């Protein structure tokens, strides 16, 4: 039987990076600052699409 831990959420917050993807928040901040990943902004809440990050990681793996 599968649990929720087997699935990625559709969106995630910045503080969830180490738990979901296993790398540091500062590395993620560099991706955002360079425009590789764009946030979705709801007032003061910034969410990021999981598909954007997974696509970026896939491109880096291929290169």
PDB file of C-alpha atoms in Angstrom:
ATOM      1  CA  UNK A   1       0.000   0.000   0.000  1.00  0.00           C
ATOM      2  CA  UNK A   2       1.359   3.401  -0.951  1.00  0.00           C
ATOM      3  CA  UNK A   3       1.617   6.319   1.432  1.00  0.00           C
ATOM      4  CA  UNK A   4       1.707  10.068   0.867  1.00  0.00           C
ATOM      5  CA  UNK A   5       5.506   9.989   1.123  1.00  0.00           C
ATOM      6  CA  UNK A   6       5.703   8.268  -2.273  1.00  0.00           C
ATOM      7  CA  UNK A   7       4.203  11.263  -4.075  1.00  0.00           C
ATOM      8  CA  UNK A   8       5.443  14.787  -4.689  1.00  0.00           C
ATOM      9  CA  UNK A   9       3.019  17.630  -4.022  1.00  0.00           C
ATOM     10  CA  UNK A  10       1.956  19.822  -6.949  1.00  0.00           C
ATOM     11  CA  UNK A  11       3.430  22.908  -5.289  1.00  0.00           C
ATOM     12  CA  UNK A  12       5.863  23.374  -2.439  1.00  0.00           C
ATOM     13  CA  UNK A  13       7.222  26.085  -0.177  1.00  0.00           C
ATOM     14  CA  UNK A  14      10.850  27.129   0.051  1.00  0.00           C
ATOM     15  CA  UNK A  15      11.273  25.596   3.491  1.00  0.00           C
ATOM     16  CA  UNK A  16      10.169  22.165   2.197  1.00  0.00           C
ATOM     17  CA  UNK A  17      13.160  21.839  -0.177  1.00  0.00           C
ATOM     18  CA  UNK A  18      15.468  19.739   2.049  1.00  0.00           C
ATOM     19  CA  UNK A  19      12.689  17.316   2.986  1.00  0.00           C
ATOM     20  CA  UNK A  20      11.343  16.832  -0.553  1.00  0.00           C
ATOM     21  CA  UNK A  21      14.410  17.041  -2.764  1.00  0.00           C
ATOM     22  CA  UNK A  22      17.405  16.564  -0.485  1.00  0.00           C
ATOM     23  CA  UNK A  23      19.398  19.686  -1.279  1.00  0.00           C
ATOM     24  CA  UNK A  24      19.915  22.987   0.483  1.00  0.00           C
ATOM     25  CA  UNK A  25      17.746  26.059   0.530  1.00  0.00           C
ATOM     26  CA  UNK A  26      20.626  28.276  -0.611  1.00  0.00           C
ATOM     27  CA  UNK A  27      21.130  26.162  -3.723  1.00  0.00           C
ATOM     28  CA  UNK A  28      17.440  26.534  -4.459  1.00  0.00           C
ATOM     29  CA  UNK A  29      17.682  30.315  -3.923  1.00  0.00           C
ATOM     30  CA  UNK A  30      20.357  30.461  -6.615  1.00  0.00           C
ATOM     31  CA  UNK A  31      18.009  28.745  -9.086  1.00  0.00           C
ATOM     32  CA  UNK A  32      15.253  31.236  -8.279  1.00  0.00           C
ATOM     33  CA  UNK A  33      17.596  34.242  -8.525  1.00  0.00           C
ATOM     34  CA  UNK A  34      18.901  33.072 -11.904  1.00  0.00           C
ATOM     35  CA  UNK A  35      15.317  32.715 -13.176  1.00  0.00           C
ATOM     36  CA  UNK A  36      15.405  28.946 -13.632  1.00  0.00           C
ATOM     37  CA  UNK A  37      12.355  28.486 -11.370  1.00  0.00           C
ATOM     38  CA  UNK A  38       9.579  31.044 -11.064  1.00  0.00           C
ATOM     39  CA  UNK A  39       7.329  31.415  -8.001  1.00  0.00           C
ATOM     40  CA  UNK A  40       3.556  31.573  -7.874  1.00  0.00           C
ATOM     41  CA  UNK A  41       2.681  34.414  -5.495  1.00  0.00           C
ATOM     42  CA  UNK A  42      -0.480  34.493  -3.360  1.00  0.00           C
ATOM     43  CA  UNK A  43      -0.180  37.621  -1.233  1.00  0.00           C
ATOM     44  CA  UNK A  44       2.806  36.991   1.003  1.00  0.00           C
ATOM     45  CA  UNK A  45       2.957  33.242   0.203  1.00  0.00           C
ATOM     46  CA  UNK A  46       5.338  32.056  -2.524  1.00  0.00           C
ATOM     47  CA  UNK A  47       4.761  28.606  -3.949  1.00  0.00           C
ATOM     48  CA  UNK A  48       6.865  26.821  -6.529  1.00  0.00           C
ATOM     49  CA  UNK A  49       5.680  24.212  -9.033  1.00  0.00           C
ATOM     50  CA  UNK A  50       7.190  20.798  -8.488  1.00  0.00           C
ATOM     51  CA  UNK A  51       7.112  20.078 -12.214  1.00  0.00           C
ATOM     52  CA  UNK A  52       9.402  23.083 -12.894  1.00  0.00           C
ATOM     53  CA  UNK A  53      12.009  21.836 -10.449  1.00  0.00           C
ATOM     54  CA  UNK A  54      11.819  18.234 -11.641  1.00  0.00           C
ATOM     55  CA  UNK A  55      12.172  19.373 -15.275  1.00  0.00           C
ATOM     56  CA  UNK A  56      15.221  21.448 -14.360  1.00  0.00           C
ATOM     57  CA  UNK A  57      16.813  18.545 -12.502  1.00  0.00           C
ATOM     58  CA  UNK A  58      16.113  16.244 -15.447  1.00  0.00           C
ATOM     59  CA  UNK A  59      17.798  18.681 -17.862  1.00  0.00           C
ATOM     60  CA  UNK A  60      20.852  18.899 -15.619  1.00  0.00           C
ATOM     61  CA  UNK A  61      21.040  15.103 -15.434  1.00  0.00           C
ATOM     62  CA  UNK A  62      20.935  14.765 -19.226  1.00  0.00           C
ATOM     63  CA  UNK A  63      23.663  17.375 -19.782  1.00  0.00           C
TER      64      UNK A  63
END
